[in-house]
Coordinates of C-alpha atoms and ligand atoms in Angstrom, one line a residue:
M281 CA -0.2 0.5 -0.2
M282 CA 1.0 3.6 -1.1
A283 CA 2.2 5.6 2.0
G284 CA -0.1 8.4 3.1
R285 CA 0.9 12.1 3.0
F286 CA 0.1 12.2 6.6
Q287 CA 2.1 8.8 7.3
D288 CA 3.8 8.6 10.7
R289 CA 2.6 11.7 11.7
V290 CA 0.4 12.9 14.7
A291 CA -2.6 15.2 14.6
I292 CA -4.5 16.3 17.1
V293 CA -7.8 17.8 16.2
T294 CA -9.7 19.7 18.7
G295 CA -14.1 20.0 18.0
S296 CA -13.2 16.9 16.3
S297 CA -16.7 15.6 16.4
G298 CA -18.1 19.0 14.8
G299 CA -18.7 19.6 11.3
I300 CA -15.2 20.9 10.2
G301 CA -13.6 18.9 12.8
G302 CA -14.9 15.5 11.8
S303 CA -14.6 16.6 8.5
T304 CA -10.5 17.0 9.3
A305 CA -10.1 14.3 11.3
A306 CA -11.1 11.9 8.6
L307 CA -8.9 13.5 6.2
F308 CA -6.0 13.0 8.5
A309 CA -7.1 9.6 8.8
E310 CA -7.2 8.9 5.1
G311 CA -3.7 10.4 4.8
G312 CA -2.3 7.8 7.0
A313 CA -1.7 10.1 10.1
K314 CA -2.3 8.8 14.1
V315 CA -5.2 10.9 15.0
V316 CA -5.9 12.4 18.6
L317 CA -9.5 13.1 18.2
T318 CA -10.6 15.5 21.2
D319 CA -14.1 16.9 22.0
R320 CA -16.0 17.7 24.9
S321 CA -18.3 14.7 24.8
I322 CA -17.5 10.6 24.5
E323 CA -20.6 9.8 22.9
Y324 CA -20.3 12.4 19.6
L325 CA -16.0 11.5 20.0
D326 CA -17.6 7.6 19.0
K327 CA -18.8 8.7 15.7
V328 CA -15.9 10.5 14.4
V329 CA -13.8 7.4 15.3
Q330 CA -16.1 5.1 13.3
R331 CA -15.4 8.0 10.7
C332 CA -11.7 7.9 11.2
L333 CA -11.9 3.9 10.4
D334 CA -14.3 4.0 7.6
A335 CA -11.6 6.6 6.3
G336 CA -8.4 3.8 6.5
A337 CA -7.2 4.4 9.9
T338 CA -6.6 1.6 12.3
C339 CA -7.9 1.2 15.7
E340 CA -4.3 1.6 17.0
N341 CA -4.0 4.7 15.4
I342 CA -6.9 6.6 16.7
L343 CA -6.8 7.9 20.4
T344 CA -10.0 9.7 22.1
V345 CA -9.7 12.6 24.6
T346 CA -12.3 13.8 26.1
A347 CA -11.4 17.5 27.1
D348 CA -12.8 20.7 27.3
V349 CA -10.6 23.4 25.8
T350 CA -11.7 26.0 28.0
V351 CA -10.1 23.7 31.1
P352 CA -6.5 24.1 31.0
D353 CA -6.1 21.0 33.1
D354 CA -8.3 18.8 30.4
M355 CA -5.8 20.6 27.7
K356 CA -3.0 18.9 29.2
N357 CA -4.3 15.6 29.2
L358 CA -4.2 15.9 25.2
H359 CA -0.9 15.2 24.8
G360 CA -19.8 19.4 28.9
R361 CA -20.6 21.9 29.1
E362 CA -23.8 22.2 26.9
D363 CA -23.1 26.0 25.8
Y364 CA -22.2 27.7 22.2
G365 CA -19.3 29.8 24.0
A366 CA -17.7 29.9 20.8
L367 CA -20.3 31.8 18.6
Q368 CA -21.9 34.2 21.4
P369 CA -24.4 36.3 19.5
G370 CA -24.7 40.1 20.5
G371 CA -23.2 43.7 19.8
I372 CA -22.1 46.0 22.2
M373 CA -25.1 46.8 23.8
Q374 CA -25.7 42.5 24.8
T375 CA -22.5 41.4 25.3
T376 CA -21.5 41.1 29.1
V377 CA -17.8 40.9 30.1
D378 CA -18.8 37.5 31.3
D379 CA -19.3 36.8 27.3
I380 CA -16.2 38.3 26.2
D381 CA -14.2 36.1 28.6
A382 CA -15.8 32.8 27.6
V383 CA -15.6 33.3 24.0
M384 CA -11.7 34.6 24.4
T385 CA -11.4 31.3 26.3
T386 CA -12.8 29.1 23.9
N387 CA -11.6 30.3 20.4
L388 CA -8.3 32.0 21.6
K389 CA -7.0 30.7 24.9
S390 CA -7.2 27.1 24.1
A391 CA -5.2 27.6 21.0
F392 CA -2.7 29.4 22.7
I393 CA -2.2 27.4 25.9
L394 CA -2.6 24.1 23.3
T395 CA 0.0 25.8 21.5
Q396 CA 2.3 26.1 24.2
L397 CA 2.0 22.6 25.7
C398 CA 2.6 21.1 22.0
L399 CA 5.9 23.3 21.5
P400 CA 8.5 20.7 22.1
H401 CA 6.7 18.5 20.1
L402 CA 6.5 20.7 17.0
I403 CA 9.9 21.9 17.3
A404 CA 11.1 17.9 17.7
S405 CA 9.3 17.1 15.0
H406 CA 9.3 20.5 12.8
G407 CA 5.5 20.4 12.9
C408 CA 2.8 22.8 12.0
I409 CA -0.4 24.1 13.5
V410 CA -3.3 25.2 11.4
N411 CA -5.7 27.4 13.5
V412 CA -9.6 27.5 12.4
S413 CA -10.2 31.3 12.4
S414 CA -13.3 33.0 10.6
L415 CA -13.9 35.6 7.8
A416 CA -15.0 37.2 10.9
G417 CA -11.7 37.6 12.0
Y418 CA -11.2 39.8 9.0
A419 CA -14.5 42.0 8.7
P420 CA -16.6 41.7 11.6
A421 CA -19.9 40.2 11.7
P422 CA -21.5 43.0 13.2
T423 CA -24.3 41.4 15.7
F424 CA -21.4 39.0 17.2
L425 CA -18.9 41.1 18.6
A426 CA -17.6 38.7 21.2
Y427 CA -16.4 36.0 18.5
S428 CA -15.3 38.6 15.8
M429 CA -13.2 40.0 18.2
S430 CA -11.7 36.4 19.3
K431 CA -10.8 35.5 15.4
A432 CA -9.6 38.8 14.7
A433 CA -7.0 38.1 17.9
L434 CA -6.4 34.5 16.7
N435 CA -5.2 35.8 13.5
Q436 CA -2.8 38.1 15.1
M437 CA -2.1 35.3 17.1
T438 CA -1.1 32.9 14.2
K439 CA 0.7 35.4 12.4
S440 CA 3.1 36.5 15.5
I441 CA 3.8 33.0 16.6
A442 CA 4.4 32.1 13.0
L443 CA 7.1 34.6 13.2
E444 CA 8.6 33.2 16.3
L445 CA 8.7 29.7 14.9
A446 CA 9.8 30.1 11.4
Q447 CA 13.4 29.6 12.0
K448 CA 12.8 26.4 14.1
G449 CA 11.0 24.7 11.6
V450 CA 7.5 25.1 12.8
R451 CA 4.9 26.6 10.6
V452 CA 1.8 28.2 11.8
N453 CA -1.1 29.3 9.4
A454 CA -4.9 29.7 9.9
V455 CA -8.0 29.0 7.6
N456 CA -11.0 31.5 7.3
P457 CA -14.2 30.2 6.6
S458 CA -17.3 32.2 5.9
A459 CA -20.6 30.5 6.3
V460 CA -20.6 26.5 6.6
L461 CA -23.7 24.6 7.2
T462 CA -22.7 23.1 10.3
E463 CA -24.4 23.2 13.9
L464 CA -22.4 26.5 14.9
L465 CA -25.0 27.9 12.7
T466 CA -28.0 25.6 13.9
N467 CA -27.5 25.7 17.2
P468 CA -30.2 27.6 19.2
R469 CA -28.2 31.0 19.7
G470 CA -26.6 30.7 16.3
P471 CA -27.6 32.9 13.3
I472 CA -30.3 30.6 11.9
G473 CA -31.1 29.8 15.8
G474 CA -32.4 26.1 15.1
D475 CA -32.7 23.0 12.8
D476 CA -35.8 24.0 11.3
P477 CA -35.5 23.2 7.8
A478 CA -37.7 26.2 6.8
K479 CA -35.6 28.8 8.9
I480 CA -32.4 27.0 7.1
D481 CA -33.6 27.5 3.8
E482 CA -34.3 30.9 4.4
Y483 CA -31.0 31.8 5.9
I484 CA -29.0 29.6 3.1
Q485 CA -31.4 32.2 0.2
K486 CA -29.7 34.9 1.8
V487 CA -26.3 34.3 2.9
C488 CA -25.5 33.0 -0.9
T489 CA -25.9 36.2 -2.3
A490 CA -22.8 37.2 0.1
H491 CA -20.7 34.7 -1.7
P492 CA -19.4 35.5 -5.1
I493 CA -19.4 31.8 -6.0
G494 CA -23.0 32.1 -5.2
R495 CA -23.5 29.5 -2.1
M496 CA -22.3 28.4 1.1
G497 CA -19.3 26.6 1.6
L498 CA -19.2 22.6 2.4
V499 CA -17.1 21.2 5.3
H500 CA -14.4 19.3 3.2
E501 CA -14.1 22.4 1.3
V502 CA -12.3 23.8 4.6
S503 CA -10.8 20.3 5.7
D504 CA -9.1 20.3 2.0
V505 CA -7.5 23.4 2.8
I506 CA -6.7 22.6 6.3
G507 CA -4.9 19.3 4.9
F508 CA -3.2 21.4 2.4
L509 CA -1.7 23.8 4.9
A510 CA -0.9 20.8 7.1
S511 CA 1.0 18.9 4.3
D512 CA 4.3 19.4 2.8
Q513 CA 2.7 20.6 -0.1
S514 CA 2.6 24.2 1.6
S515 CA 6.5 23.9 2.8
F516 CA 6.8 27.2 2.3
V517 CA 3.9 29.2 3.6
T518 CA 3.8 30.2 7.0
G519 CA 2.1 33.3 8.8
Q520 CA -0.9 32.6 6.3
C521 CA -4.7 33.3 7.3
L522 CA -6.5 32.1 4.3
P523 CA -10.1 32.7 3.5
V524 CA -12.0 29.8 2.5
D525 CA -15.1 32.0 1.5
G526 CA -16.2 31.8 -2.1
G527 CA -14.7 35.1 -2.8
R528 CA -16.9 37.0 0.4
H529 CA -13.3 39.0 1.3
A530 CA -13.3 40.5 -2.3
T531 CA -16.3 41.9 -2.0
M532 CA -16.1 45.4 -0.6
W533 CA -19.9 45.9 -0.9
G534 CA -21.3 42.1 0.4
C535 CA -22.5 41.0 -2.3
M536 CA -22.1 39.4 -5.7
P537 CA -22.0 41.4 -9.2
S538 CA -25.5 42.5 -10.1
S539 CA -24.8 40.6 -13.3
T540 CA -23.3 36.9 -13.7
E541 CA -23.8 37.6 -17.8
P542 CA -20.6 36.4 -19.5
I543 CA -18.7 39.1 -21.1
N544 CA -17.5 38.3 -24.1
E545 CA -17.7 41.9 -25.6
I546 CA -15.0 43.4 -23.8
S547 CA -11.8 43.0 -25.8
I548 CA -8.6 43.8 -24.6
Ligands
NAD606 N1 -19.3 27.0 10.3 C1 -19.2 28.1 9.7 O1 -19.8 28.5 9.2 C2 -17.7 28.7 10.4 C3 -17.4 29.8 9.7 C4 -16.1 30.4 10.2 C5 -15.4 29.6 11.0 N2 -15.9 28.6 11.8 C6 -14.9 27.7 12.9 O2 -15.0 26.3 12.4 C7 -14.6 25.9 13.7 C8 -15.4 24.6 13.6 O3 -16.8 25.1 13.6 P1 -17.7 24.2 13.2 O4 -18.7 25.0 11.8 O5 -17.4 22.6 12.4 O6 -18.8 24.1 14.1 P2 -19.6 22.7 15.0 O7 -20.4 23.3 15.9 O8 -20.4 21.4 14.1 O9 -18.1 21.9 15.8 C9 -17.6 22.6 17.1 C10 -17.1 21.4 17.4 O10 -16.3 22.0 19.0 C11 -16.4 21.4 20.0 N3 -16.7 22.9 21.2 C12 -17.1 23.5 21.5 N4 -16.7 23.8 22.5 C13 -15.7 23.0 22.9 C14 -14.9 23.0 24.3 N5 -15.2 23.8 25.4 N6 -14.1 22.1 24.3 C15 -14.3 20.9 23.5 N7 -14.8 21.1 22.5 C16 -15.8 21.9 22.1 C17 -18.4 20.9 19.7 O11 -18.4 20.0 20.6 C18 -18.3 20.5 18.4 O12 -18.0 19.3 18.1 C19 -15.0 27.0 14.7 O13 -13.6 27.4 15.3 C20 -15.5 28.0 14.1 O14 -15.6 29.5 14.6 C21 -17.3 28.0 11.3

């Protein structure tokens, strides 16, 4: 059998029971990595274990760790709470200091702590980090103040640590997805506010027009980019925060051009 592109590597995937995390875990498993699957509940993790087995991993190449990324002692075990701290709704009039603390802890401090804990291993193995940020770290999602702040900070942390570790052979990058249909959006406090198909459909119609490609992203379209940034194919890429967003970051007006007709008549 041909060796996969992540053969003999170890990949720690946080939030691995989630939409993007699950797809990423399966991608690493398929590439031959030893995967450390971590999330806040074992019942969710069981499903992603099966996905990794289906993708070709063997049982001895899968380690599951139930861990809450907001609890530093849990993070040490890597090497729930039923809330949705990551995507806290609210602008300046609604957001409390506690909300800011919760979101920063989930989205930023967790990545900081895990990076510090993994540092000796990363340096010894010339490993790499791919943080999952958001397009909201580039341009704020107006009614998600704390979330946007946390992802902007995660972008800066990515670039800053990339500079610091470049000469030690450790690359640090981030992906910045736009809207991808996962529980992050459909949980009761997410922008869709539930999994009612009518509500989901209405949201999809609205948000599609904000993406020049004309649709939302799919989880594998994010995990494929994570895989690229984690692989040797991107060996000269570091400090990058890469939008995976169907072109949305480039739209100053937040919408597609009004006409998508071919412009054959223009000659250069
Ligand atoms: N879905 C999108 O539209 C979108 C857009 C931009 C960025 N993102 C980012 O992508 C990442 C993954 O999101 P997703 O869309 O796959 O969401 P998801 O809700 O499907 O997955 C998130 C996973 O993280 C786990 N998790 C949450 N809090 C945790 C904690 N304290 N400790 C341990 N695990 C915890 C959840 O159990 C879940 O399995 C997030 O960082 C999110 O901000 C998502």
